Amino acid sequence: MDPNDHEELIAKVEQVAAAVLQAQGYVSAIDVLIGLGWLARARVEDWRQKRLPVLEAGIPTNPSRVSQAIAHLPVWATSMNLLPSETGYVAGRQRLRFSRSGSPELEKAYRTHWVSPKLLGRPAG
């Protein structure tokens, strides 16, 4: 990947994440992928209703770009003093899968919401 493309992607991830954080007080990988235009809300709903086996099946973007975006979110969130909060995604009694690989690290990255300390009533830092 061209270094300029990577820098542009990082800037877009940060811009989207900041806007989502401002709007709702937390941000997740799903929020960022929707904000980048890589994931349609309708596909998220299909996944939540188990019409998609894994969320990644609804993301038509190059997987390496998706991975880069998801990998940068915690870097940005930590720099913003956001707090990680893992969220369970279930349908019925079954845990929903995000990735084709099922990698525990990747699944955790998708599940983690980055929350403003203000939302939790805690001081920043």
XYZ file of C-alpha atoms in Angstrom:
125
model
C 0.000 0.000 0.000
C 1.204 3.481 -0.830
C 2.182 5.338 2.382
C -0.025 8.254 1.316
C -3.005 5.904 1.013
C -2.320 4.597 4.514
C -2.075 8.114 5.943
C -5.294 9.089 4.166
C -7.070 6.035 5.595
C -5.841 6.823 9.115
C -7.052 10.422 8.783
C -10.480 9.226 7.606
C -10.747 6.716 10.468
C -9.941 9.448 12.970
C -12.394 11.888 11.387
C -15.222 9.348 11.388
C -14.431 8.141 14.916
C -14.379 11.713 16.255
C -17.735 12.504 14.650
C -19.343 9.338 16.022
C -17.867 9.961 19.464
C -19.237 13.509 19.454
C -22.688 12.264 18.446
C -23.105 9.316 20.828
C -20.326 9.365 23.436
C -18.723 6.112 22.257
C -17.416 4.588 19.039
C -17.011 1.040 17.757
C -15.413 -0.622 14.754
C -18.886 -1.067 13.242
C -19.527 2.682 13.602
C -16.258 3.451 11.821
C -16.921 1.000 8.988
C -20.386 2.482 8.475
C -18.960 6.009 8.570
C -16.315 5.125 5.995
C -19.087 3.881 3.702
C -17.729 0.343 3.744
C -20.603 -1.251 5.639
C -24.281 -0.585 5.062
C -26.582 -0.420 8.078
C -28.846 -2.893 6.264
C -25.999 -5.442 6.199
C -25.478 -4.965 9.952
C -29.161 -5.702 10.467
C -28.883 -8.791 8.211
C -25.987 -9.980 10.387
C -27.864 -9.277 13.624
C -30.787 -11.330 12.281
C -28.335 -14.148 11.330
C -28.952 -13.686 7.605
C -25.176 -13.205 7.263
C -22.927 -15.827 8.867
C -20.244 -13.247 9.739
C -20.273 -9.458 9.592
C -17.248 -9.390 7.260
C -19.399 -11.051 4.586
C -21.255 -7.736 4.323
C -18.127 -5.610 3.861
C -17.162 -5.385 0.171
C -13.929 -3.480 0.919
C -10.437 -4.956 0.621
C -9.885 -6.964 3.840
C -6.429 -5.490 4.428
C -7.883 -1.961 4.407
C -10.608 -3.060 6.814
C -7.952 -4.571 9.091
C -5.911 -1.359 8.994
C -8.932 0.738 9.920
C -9.905 -1.566 12.778
C -6.309 -1.736 14.035
C -6.031 2.048 14.160
C -9.218 2.622 16.151
C -7.734 1.586 19.547
C -4.618 3.665 18.868
C -6.749 6.746 18.263
C -9.158 5.931 21.102
C -6.332 5.526 23.606
C -4.863 8.863 22.528
C -8.284 10.403 23.242
C -8.385 8.829 26.745
C -11.394 6.698 25.835
C -12.130 3.610 27.891
C -12.544 0.169 26.291
C -15.774 -1.669 26.971
C -16.396 -5.075 25.427
C -19.946 -5.511 24.258
C -21.673 -8.816 23.686
C -23.334 -9.222 20.317
C -25.833 -12.063 20.444
C -28.829 -13.281 18.525
C -31.016 -15.472 20.655
C -28.466 -17.307 22.778
C -25.805 -17.458 20.097
C -22.819 -15.096 20.019
C -22.576 -13.384 16.649
C -19.312 -13.696 14.738
C -17.648 -10.726 13.122
C -14.769 -12.273 11.188
C -14.346 -15.149 8.797
C -11.208 -16.247 10.649
C -12.790 -16.150 14.102
C -9.493 -14.819 15.467
C -10.009 -13.966 19.152
C -8.040 -10.720 18.775
C -10.075 -9.602 15.772
C -13.369 -10.607 17.375
C -12.404 -8.566 20.463
C -11.469 -5.568 18.296
C -14.936 -5.628 16.717
C -16.695 -6.118 20.104
C -14.889 -3.290 21.854
C -16.681 0.019 22.182
C -14.508 3.006 23.067
C -16.380 5.086 25.595
C -15.958 8.661 26.719
C -15.169 8.855 30.459
C -17.839 11.595 30.613
C -20.467 9.058 29.546
C -19.434 6.861 32.467
C -19.261 9.780 34.877
C -15.517 9.381 35.335
C -12.796 12.000 35.041
C -10.635 11.777 31.882
C -7.042 10.584 32.076
